[in-house]
PDB file of C-alpha atoms and ligand atoms in Angstrom:
ATOM      1  CA  MET A1491       5.702 -14.399  16.124  1.00  0.00           C
ATOM      2  CA  LYS A1492       8.114 -14.457  19.139  1.00  0.00           C
ATOM      3  CA  THR A1493       9.637 -11.095  20.406  1.00  0.00           C
ATOM      4  CA  LYS A1494      13.148 -12.186  19.104  1.00  0.00           C
ATOM      5  CA  ASP A1495      11.752 -12.860  15.629  1.00  0.00           C
ATOM      6  CA  ILE A1496       9.843  -9.578  15.427  1.00  0.00           C
ATOM      7  CA  GLU A1497      13.053  -7.797  16.532  1.00  0.00           C
ATOM      8  CA  ARG A1498      14.940  -9.597  13.780  1.00  0.00           C
ATOM      9  CA  VAL A1499      12.312  -8.378  11.262  1.00  0.00           C
ATOM     10  CA  VAL A1500      12.508  -4.778  12.510  1.00  0.00           C
ATOM     11  CA  LEU A1501      16.335  -4.787  12.360  1.00  0.00           C
ATOM     12  CA  SER A1502      16.308  -5.910   8.786  1.00  0.00           C
ATOM     13  CA  ARG A1503      13.899  -3.284   7.634  1.00  0.00           C
ATOM     14  CA  LEU A1504      15.230  -0.688   5.138  1.00  0.00           C
ATOM     15  CA  GLY A1505      13.760   2.859   5.181  1.00  0.00           C
ATOM     16  CA  ASP A1506      13.105   5.230   8.003  1.00  0.00           C
ATOM     17  CA  TRP A1507      12.690   4.008  11.567  1.00  0.00           C
ATOM     18  CA  LYS A1508       8.941   3.965  12.690  1.00  0.00           C
ATOM     19  CA  PHE A1509       7.475   3.488  16.123  1.00  0.00           C
ATOM     20  CA  ASP A1510       4.855   1.262  14.649  1.00  0.00           C
ATOM     21  CA  GLU A1511       3.042  -2.010  15.710  1.00  0.00           C
ATOM     22  CA  HIS A1512       6.178  -4.127  15.288  1.00  0.00           C
ATOM     23  CA  VAL A1513       8.414  -1.777  17.325  1.00  0.00           C
ATOM     24  CA  SER A1514       5.732  -1.232  19.994  1.00  0.00           C
ATOM     25  CA  VAL A1515       5.867  -4.987  21.060  1.00  0.00           C
ATOM     26  CA  ILE A1516       9.597  -5.293  21.214  1.00  0.00           C
ATOM     27  CA  PHE A1517      10.330  -1.761  22.580  1.00  0.00           C
ATOM     28  CA  ASP A1518      10.801  -2.624  26.130  1.00  0.00           C
ATOM     29  CA  THR A1519      13.521  -5.296  25.464  1.00  0.00           C
ATOM     30  CA  HIS A1520      14.962  -3.669  22.600  1.00  0.00           C
ATOM     31  CA  VAL A1521      15.534  -0.178  24.240  1.00  0.00           C
ATOM     32  CA  ARG A1522      17.349  -1.988  27.042  1.00  0.00           C
ATOM     33  CA  LYS A1523      19.840  -3.427  24.500  1.00  0.00           C
ATOM     34  CA  SER A1524      20.213  -0.029  22.715  1.00  0.00           C
ATOM     35  CA  ILE A1525      20.554   2.531  25.522  1.00  0.00           C
ATOM     36  CA  PRO A1526      23.198   1.667  28.107  1.00  0.00           C
ATOM     37  CA  CYS A1527      21.729   1.835  31.674  1.00  0.00           C
ATOM     38  CA  TYR A1528      18.201   2.361  30.464  1.00  0.00           C
ATOM     39  CA  THR A1529      16.758   0.527  33.498  1.00  0.00           C
ATOM     40  CA  GLN A1530      18.930   2.478  35.891  1.00  0.00           C
ATOM     41  CA  ILE A1531      17.934   5.793  34.273  1.00  0.00           C
ATOM     42  CA  GLN A1532      14.276   4.967  34.567  1.00  0.00           C
ATOM     43  CA  GLU A1533      14.791   4.077  38.320  1.00  0.00           C
ATOM     44  CA  LEU A1534      16.829   7.318  38.911  1.00  0.00           C
ATOM     45  CA  ILE A1535      13.950   9.327  37.389  1.00  0.00           C
ATOM     46  CA  GLY A1536      11.535   7.590  39.805  1.00  0.00           C
ATOM     47  CA  ILE A1537      13.729   8.315  42.848  1.00  0.00           C
ATOM     48  CA  MET A1538      14.271  11.899  41.843  1.00  0.00           C
ATOM     49  CA  SER A1539      10.549  12.302  41.345  1.00  0.00           C
ATOM     50  CA  LYS A1540      10.152  11.400  45.076  1.00  0.00           C
ATOM     51  CA  GLU A1541      12.006  14.493  46.062  1.00  0.00           C
ATOM     52  CA  LEU A1542      10.659  16.732  43.413  1.00  0.00           C
ATOM     53  CA  LEU A1543       6.980  16.015  43.458  1.00  0.00           C
ATOM     54  CA  PRO A1544       4.575  17.657  45.975  1.00  0.00           C
ATOM     55  CA  GLU A1545       1.268  16.286  47.018  1.00  0.00           C
ATOM     56  CA  ASN A1546      -1.447  16.791  44.196  1.00  0.00           C
ATOM     57  CA  SER A1547       0.945  17.114  41.429  1.00  0.00           C
ATOM     58  CA  LEU A1548       0.745  16.925  37.646  1.00  0.00           C
ATOM     59  CA  VAL A1549       3.374  15.062  35.568  1.00  0.00           C
ATOM     60  CA  TYR A1550       3.694  15.114  31.850  1.00  0.00           C
ATOM     61  CA  ASP A1551       5.698  12.379  30.091  1.00  0.00           C
ATOM     62  CA  LEU A1552       6.587  13.662  26.560  1.00  0.00           C
ATOM     63  CA  GLY A1553       6.943  10.810  24.048  1.00  0.00           C
ATOM     64  CA  THR A1554       5.795   8.401  26.659  1.00  0.00           C
ATOM     65  CA  ALA A1555       6.240   5.342  24.251  1.00  0.00           C
ATOM     66  CA  THR A1556       5.257   2.269  26.352  1.00  0.00           C
ATOM     67  CA  GLY A1557       4.842   4.308  29.579  1.00  0.00           C
ATOM     68  CA  GLU A1558       8.148   3.316  31.267  1.00  0.00           C
ATOM     69  CA  VAL A1559       8.691   6.717  32.844  1.00  0.00           C
ATOM     70  CA  ILE A1560       5.169   6.920  34.208  1.00  0.00           C
ATOM     71  CA  LYS A1561       5.470   3.374  35.640  1.00  0.00           C
ATOM     72  CA  SER A1562       8.767   4.273  37.320  1.00  0.00           C
ATOM     73  CA  ILE A1563       7.416   7.515  38.866  1.00  0.00           C
ATOM     74  CA  HIS A1564       4.313   5.803  40.064  1.00  0.00           C
ATOM     75  CA  ASN A1565       6.320   2.819  41.631  1.00  0.00           C
ATOM     76  CA  ALA A1566       8.450   5.423  43.468  1.00  0.00           C
ATOM     77  CA  ASN A1567       5.332   7.418  44.613  1.00  0.00           C
ATOM     78  CA  PRO A1568       2.681   4.779  45.233  1.00  0.00           C
ATOM     79  CA  ILE A1569       0.711   6.747  47.849  1.00  0.00           C
ATOM     80  CA  LYS A1570       1.327  10.280  46.731  1.00  0.00           C
ATOM     81  CA  LYS A1571      -1.666  11.938  44.813  1.00  0.00           C
ATOM     82  CA  VAL A1572      -0.143  12.433  41.328  1.00  0.00           C
ATOM     83  CA  LYS A1573      -1.956  12.791  37.951  1.00  0.00           C
ATOM     84  CA  TYR A1574       0.029  11.534  35.017  1.00  0.00           C
ATOM     85  CA  ILE A1575      -0.381  12.607  31.347  1.00  0.00           C
ATOM     86  CA  GLY A1576       1.434  10.535  28.740  1.00  0.00           C
ATOM     87  CA  LEU A1577       1.737  12.031  25.261  1.00  0.00           C
ATOM     88  CA  ASP A1578       2.898  10.315  22.113  1.00  0.00           C
ATOM     89  CA  LYS A1579       1.979  10.498  18.428  1.00  0.00           C
ATOM     90  CA  SER A1580       2.062   6.623  17.970  1.00  0.00           C
ATOM     91  CA  GLU A1581      -1.055   4.764  18.477  1.00  0.00           C
ATOM     92  CA  PRO A1582       0.671   1.311  18.817  1.00  0.00           C
ATOM     93  CA  MET A1583       3.062   2.664  21.475  1.00  0.00           C
ATOM     94  CA  LEU A1584       0.203   4.144  23.472  1.00  0.00           C
ATOM     95  CA  ARG A1585      -1.642   0.885  23.283  1.00  0.00           C
ATOM     96  CA  GLN A1586       1.378  -0.732  25.059  1.00  0.00           C
ATOM     97  CA  ALA A1587       1.459   2.106  27.538  1.00  0.00           C
ATOM     98  CA  LYS A1588      -2.187   1.653  28.495  1.00  0.00           C
ATOM     99  CA  ILE A1589      -1.533  -1.962  29.200  1.00  0.00           C
ATOM    100  CA  LYS A1590       1.555  -1.326  31.313  1.00  0.00           C
ATOM    101  CA  CYS A1591       0.003   1.418  33.309  1.00  0.00           C
ATOM    102  CA  SER A1592      -3.525  -0.267  33.745  1.00  0.00           C
ATOM    103  CA  ASN A1593      -2.988  -0.469  37.429  1.00  0.00           C
ATOM    104  CA  ILE A1594      -2.490   3.262  37.845  1.00  0.00           C
ATOM    105  CA  SER A1595      -5.684   5.068  38.434  1.00  0.00           C
ATOM    106  CA  ASN A1596      -4.771   8.690  37.729  1.00  0.00           C
ATOM    107  CA  VAL A1597      -3.205   8.372  34.267  1.00  0.00           C
ATOM    108  CA  ILE A1598      -4.351   9.422  30.852  1.00  0.00           C
ATOM    109  CA  PHE A1599      -2.705   9.077  27.492  1.00  0.00           C
ATOM    110  CA  HIS A1600      -3.224  11.371  24.535  1.00  0.00           C
ATOM    111  CA  ARG A1601      -2.228  10.713  20.976  1.00  0.00           C
ATOM    112  CA  VAL A1602      -0.774  14.162  19.952  1.00  0.00           C
ATOM    113  CA  GLU A1603       2.380  15.905  18.494  1.00  0.00           C
ATOM    114  CA  ILE A1604       4.025  17.250  21.610  1.00  0.00           C
ATOM    115  CA  GLU A1605       4.915  20.472  19.753  1.00  0.00           C
ATOM    116  CA  LEU A1606       1.222  21.278  19.277  1.00  0.00           C
ATOM    117  CA  TYR A1607      -0.339  20.170  22.582  1.00  0.00           C
ATOM    118  CA  ASN A1608      -2.149  22.537  24.923  1.00  0.00           C
ATOM    119  CA  TYR A1609      -0.402  22.029  28.324  1.00  0.00           C
ATOM    120  CA  GLN A1610      -1.761  22.640  31.809  1.00  0.00           C
ATOM    121  CA  PRO A1611       0.464  24.014  34.608  1.00  0.00           C
ATOM    122  CA  ALA A1612       2.651  21.018  35.692  1.00  0.00           C
ATOM    123  CA  ASP A1613       5.078  20.163  38.491  1.00  0.00           C
ATOM    124  CA  LEU A1614       7.335  17.843  36.538  1.00  0.00           C
ATOM    125  CA  ILE A1615       7.761  17.211  32.827  1.00  0.00           C
ATOM    126  CA  VAL A1616       9.963  14.359  31.451  1.00  0.00           C
ATOM    127  CA  ALA A1617      11.218  13.963  27.908  1.00  0.00           C
ATOM    128  CA  ALA A1618      13.328  10.814  27.900  1.00  0.00           C
ATOM    129  CA  PHE A1619      14.967  10.184  24.482  1.00  0.00           C
ATOM    130  CA  THR A1620      12.108  12.070  22.852  1.00  0.00           C
ATOM    131  CA  LEU A1621      13.672  15.592  21.876  1.00  0.00           C
ATOM    132  CA  GLN A1622      16.090  13.945  19.506  1.00  0.00           C
ATOM    133  CA  PHE A1623      13.128  12.830  17.338  1.00  0.00           C
ATOM    134  CA  ILE A1624      11.808  16.471  17.173  1.00  0.00           C
ATOM    135  CA  GLU A1625      12.726  18.645  14.184  1.00  0.00           C
ATOM    136  CA  SER A1626      15.730  20.844  15.283  1.00  0.00           C
ATOM    137  CA  LYS A1627      13.961  23.924  14.235  1.00  0.00           C
ATOM    138  CA  ASN A1628      11.021  23.224  16.556  1.00  0.00           C
ATOM    139  CA  ARG A1629      13.109  22.245  19.706  1.00  0.00           C
ATOM    140  CA  LEU A1630      13.528  25.730  21.217  1.00  0.00           C
ATOM    141  CA  SER A1631       9.820  26.615  20.999  1.00  0.00           C
ATOM    142  CA  LEU A1632       9.003  23.308  22.555  1.00  0.00           C
ATOM    143  CA  LEU A1633      11.486  23.872  25.415  1.00  0.00           C
ATOM    144  CA  GLN A1634       9.974  27.398  25.858  1.00  0.00           C
ATOM    145  CA  THR A1635       6.532  25.866  26.038  1.00  0.00           C
ATOM    146  CA  ILE A1636       7.767  23.264  28.649  1.00  0.00           C
ATOM    147  CA  HIS A1637       9.388  26.110  30.765  1.00  0.00           C
ATOM    148  CA  ASP A1638       6.206  28.268  30.631  1.00  0.00           C
ATOM    149  CA  THR A1639       4.045  25.153  31.425  1.00  0.00           C
ATOM    150  CA  LEU A1640       5.866  24.412  34.628  1.00  0.00           C
ATOM    151  CA  LYS A1641       4.790  25.897  37.924  1.00  0.00           C
ATOM    152  CA  PRO A1642       7.425  28.062  39.743  1.00  0.00           C
ATOM    153  CA  LYS A1643      10.167  25.612  41.026  1.00  0.00           C
ATOM    154  CA  GLY A1644       8.873  22.919  38.712  1.00  0.00           C
ATOM    155  CA  ASN A1645      11.350  20.621  37.053  1.00  0.00           C
ATOM    156  CA  PHE A1646      12.134  19.258  33.629  1.00  0.00           C
ATOM    157  CA  ILE A1647      14.043  16.049  33.068  1.00  0.00           C
ATOM    158  CA  LEU A1648      15.675  15.708  29.712  1.00  0.00           C
ATOM    159  CA  CYS A1649      17.442  12.475  28.575  1.00  0.00           C
ATOM    160  CA  GLU A1650      19.046  12.365  25.075  1.00  0.00           C
ATOM    161  CA  LYS A1651      21.616  10.604  23.013  1.00  0.00           C
ATOM    162  CA  ILE A1652      24.254  13.111  22.414  1.00  0.00           C
ATOM    163  CA  ILE A1653      26.852  13.861  19.761  1.00  0.00           C
ATOM    164  CA  TYR A1654      30.291  15.387  20.293  1.00  0.00           C
ATOM    165  CA  GLU A1655      31.326  18.772  18.766  1.00  0.00           C
ATOM    166  CA  GLU A1656      35.060  17.539  18.197  1.00  0.00           C
ATOM    167  CA  SER A1657      35.040  14.954  15.531  1.00  0.00           C
ATOM    168  CA  HIS A1658      37.730  12.727  17.221  1.00  0.00           C
ATOM    169  CA  ASP A1659      35.625  12.691  20.391  1.00  0.00           C
ATOM    170  CA  HIS A1660      32.558  11.947  18.480  1.00  0.00           C
ATOM    171  CA  ASP A1661      34.087   9.020  16.600  1.00  0.00           C
ATOM    172  CA  PHE A1662      35.552   7.653  19.858  1.00  0.00           C
ATOM    173  CA  TYR A1663      32.308   7.805  21.919  1.00  0.00           C
ATOM    174  CA  MET A1664      30.194   6.422  18.988  1.00  0.00           C
ATOM    175  CA  ASP A1665      32.599   3.406  18.756  1.00  0.00           C
ATOM    176  CA  VAL A1666      32.331   2.924  22.499  1.00  0.00           C
ATOM    177  CA  HIS A1667      28.637   2.624  22.232  1.00  0.00           C
ATOM    178  CA  GLU A1668      28.834   0.461  19.080  1.00  0.00           C
ATOM    179  CA  ILE A1669      31.161  -1.994  20.916  1.00  0.00           C
ATOM    180  CA  TRP A1670      28.578  -2.082  23.804  1.00  0.00           C
ATOM    181  CA  LYS A1671      25.667  -2.800  21.333  1.00  0.00           C
ATOM    182  CA  GLN A1672      27.711  -5.682  19.895  1.00  0.00           C
ATOM    183  CA  ASN A1673      26.826  -7.445  23.140  1.00  0.00           C
ATOM    184  CA  HIS A1674      23.212  -7.745  21.782  1.00  0.00           C
ATOM    185  CA  PHE A1675      23.130  -7.211  17.983  1.00  0.00           C
ATOM    186  CA  THR A1676      25.098  -8.324  14.910  1.00  0.00           C
ATOM    187  CA  LYS A1677      27.220  -5.710  13.219  1.00  0.00           C
ATOM    188  CA  THR A1678      24.750  -5.850  10.229  1.00  0.00           C
ATOM    189  CA  GLU A1679      21.756  -5.148  12.588  1.00  0.00           C
ATOM    190  CA  ILE A1680      23.621  -2.201  14.030  1.00  0.00           C
ATOM    191  CA  LYS A1681      24.415  -0.818  10.688  1.00  0.00           C
ATOM    192  CA  THR A1682      20.838  -1.239   9.321  1.00  0.00           C
ATOM    193  CA  LYS A1683      19.413   0.485  12.381  1.00  0.00           C
ATOM    194  CA  LYS A1684      21.806   3.328  12.206  1.00  0.00           C
ATOM    195  CA  GLU A1685      20.817   3.892   8.551  1.00  0.00           C
ATOM    196  CA  SER A1686      17.096   3.782   9.464  1.00  0.00           C
ATOM    197  CA  LEU A1687      17.543   6.360  12.234  1.00  0.00           C
ATOM    198  CA  LYS A1688      19.685   8.682  10.002  1.00  0.00           C
ATOM    199  CA  ASN A1689      16.735  10.951   8.894  1.00  0.00           C
ATOM    200  CA  VAL A1690      14.575  10.689  11.880  1.00  0.00           C
ATOM    201  CA  MET A1691      16.742  10.954  14.958  1.00  0.00           C
ATOM    202  CA  LEU A1692      18.938  13.975  15.113  1.00  0.00           C
ATOM    203  CA  PRO A1693      20.845  14.166  18.523  1.00  0.00           C
ATOM    204  CA  SER A1694      22.738  17.393  19.351  1.00  0.00           C
ATOM    205  CA  SER A1695      25.636  17.894  21.642  1.00  0.00           C
ATOM    206  CA  LEU A1696      25.302  18.140  25.393  1.00  0.00           C
ATOM    207  CA  GLU A1697      26.509  21.810  25.209  1.00  0.00           C
ATOM    208  CA  GLU A1698      23.824  22.535  22.494  1.00  0.00           C
ATOM    209  CA  ASN A1699      21.109  20.991  24.646  1.00  0.00           C
ATOM    210  CA  ILE A1700      22.175  23.081  27.682  1.00  0.00           C
ATOM    211  CA  LYS A1701      22.377  26.206  25.500  1.00  0.00           C
ATOM    212  CA  LEU A1702      18.850  25.553  24.180  1.00  0.00           C
ATOM    213  CA  LEU A1703      17.500  25.000  27.801  1.00  0.00           C
ATOM    214  CA  ARG A1704      19.143  28.341  28.829  1.00  0.00           C
ATOM    215  CA  LYS A1705      17.622  30.071  25.866  1.00  0.00           C
ATOM    216  CA  ALA A1706      14.266  28.656  26.902  1.00  0.00           C
ATOM    217  CA  ASN A1707      14.835  30.439  30.253  1.00  0.00           C
ATOM    218  CA  PHE A1708      15.978  27.498  32.382  1.00  0.00           C
ATOM    219  CA  LYS A1709      18.598  29.220  34.503  1.00  0.00           C
ATOM    220  CA  HIS A1710      19.550  26.145  36.581  1.00  0.00           C
ATOM    221  CA  THR A1711      20.667  22.967  34.873  1.00  0.00           C
ATOM    222  CA  ASN A1712      22.466  19.858  36.207  1.00  0.00           C
ATOM    223  CA  VAL A1713      23.757  16.830  34.273  1.00  0.00           C
ATOM    224  CA  PHE A1714      22.635  13.934  36.622  1.00  0.00           C
ATOM    225  CA  PHE A1715      23.566  11.058  34.367  1.00  0.00           C
ATOM    226  CA  LYS A1716      26.250  10.412  31.690  1.00  0.00           C
ATOM    227  CA  TRP A1717      27.315   7.229  29.809  1.00  0.00           C
ATOM    228  CA  SER A1718      29.586   7.970  26.784  1.00  0.00           C
ATOM    229  CA  ASN A1719      27.129   9.333  24.248  1.00  0.00           C
ATOM    230  CA  PHE A1720      23.991   9.509  26.505  1.00  0.00           C
ATOM    231  CA  ALA A1721      23.119  12.157  29.022  1.00  0.00           C
ATOM    232  CA  CYS A1722      20.258  13.307  31.377  1.00  0.00           C
ATOM    233  CA  ILE A1723      19.821  16.771  32.523  1.00  0.00           C
ATOM    234  CA  LEU A1724      17.655  18.169  35.367  1.00  0.00           C
ATOM    235  CA  ALA A1725      16.379  21.768  34.506  1.00  0.00           C
ATOM    236  CA  LYS A1726      14.725  23.757  37.230  1.00  0.00           C
ATOM    237  CA  LYS A1727      12.301  26.636  36.679  1.00  0.00           C
ATOM    238  CA  SER A1728      13.104  29.610  39.024  1.00  0.00           C
TER     239      SER A1728
HETATM  240  C1  LIG B2053      12.642   6.615  21.988  1.00  0.00           C
HETATM  241  S1  LIG B2053      10.943   6.752  22.278  1.00  0.00           S
HETATM  242  C2  LIG B2053      10.823   7.560  23.852  1.00  0.00           C
HETATM  243  C3  LIG B2053      11.102   6.457  25.023  1.00  0.00           C
HETATM  244  C4  LIG B2053      10.332   6.739  26.305  1.00  0.00           C
HETATM  245  N1  LIG B2053      10.293   8.161  26.600  1.00  0.00           N
HETATM  246  C5  LIG B2053      10.987   5.943  27.389  1.00  0.00           C
HETATM  247  O1  LIG B2053      11.546   6.584  28.341  1.00  0.00           O
HETATM  248  O2  LIG B2053      10.983   4.703  27.332  1.00  0.00           O
HETATM  249  C6  LIG B2053      10.517   8.131  21.325  1.00  0.00           C
HETATM  250  C7  LIG B2053       8.963   8.396  21.402  1.00  0.00           C
HETATM  251  O3  LIG B2053       8.604   9.663  20.961  1.00  0.00           O
HETATM  252  C8  LIG B2053       7.438   9.588  20.205  1.00  0.00           C
HETATM  253  N2  LIG B2053       7.419  10.948  19.376  1.00  0.00           N
HETATM  254  C9  LIG B2053       8.441  11.181  18.427  1.00  0.00           C
HETATM  255  N3  LIG B2053       8.061  12.366  17.840  1.00  0.00           N
HETATM  256  C10 LIG B2053       6.891  12.791  18.538  1.00  0.00           C
HETATM  257  C11 LIG B2053       6.102  13.951  18.427  1.00  0.00           C
HETATM  258  N4  LIG B2053       6.434  14.993  17.611  1.00  0.00           N
HETATM  259  N5  LIG B2053       5.021  14.082  19.295  1.00  0.00           N
HETATM  260  C12 LIG B2053       4.707  13.011  20.004  1.00  0.00           C
HETATM  261  N6  LIG B2053       5.513  11.872  20.232  1.00  0.00           N
HETATM  262  C13 LIG B2053       6.594  11.812  19.480  1.00  0.00           C
HETATM  263  C14 LIG B2053       7.491   8.323  19.328  1.00  0.00           C
HETATM  264  O4  LIG B2053       6.356   7.779  18.881  1.00  0.00           O
HETATM  265  C15 LIG B2053       8.247   7.433  20.453  1.00  0.00           C
HETATM  266  O5  LIG B2053       7.269   6.623  21.176  1.00  0.00           O
END
């Protein structure tokens, strides 16, 4: 089946959204039609990593999916000695990541729940559009683990879809995103996907994400990307 046809099947499925075999093969094109500026965000993470990573560093990519973050960081640091560890609970997604990153020598992928993993001291941890899939009650302890895992002056990059605390703001920015998505999907496809994500993806507000990062002991946070209901934060360990 062609990618376009698989995407059509995925977007007509009822029930909860799954990162399964079907989604794994359409992910790279689908995500670019779902998250505004996705390619630019990945490029930005790569450029920032050039500044943030010392020689001989360790990078974790949480919810690595098809390995886009690792590929971007590697492209930006082709010579620097960096070890990459990509974590994801979906075997089909990891299969695509291994193919995409097959030219990177120092990368390993583990199939795990990121909340339960035993982390080694790291220089940079990235969670791009992953925390929103973690149960809300487990997010603070995951962020505390991330903070404690980082070496002093280590960095955490968090990208998330966000909601708005004021309902009129929320409706406005969701509508803006919906209008953007109409460039790529039919109104029925947008509605079906929204339904399927309802129970599995629970974004919080930008303020709530920053509050959680502070509670997890990140004292220094900067929003470095924002597009309507999407935001990326750089959080530095002291
Ligand atoms: C939207 S994708 C992440 C996209 C990816 N980081 C990127 O930049 O392209 C979310 C990923 O998180 C993974 N995931 C969700 N919950 C997880 C968990 N508890 N442990 C590990 N991986 C998880 C999913 O399998 C999926 O591949």
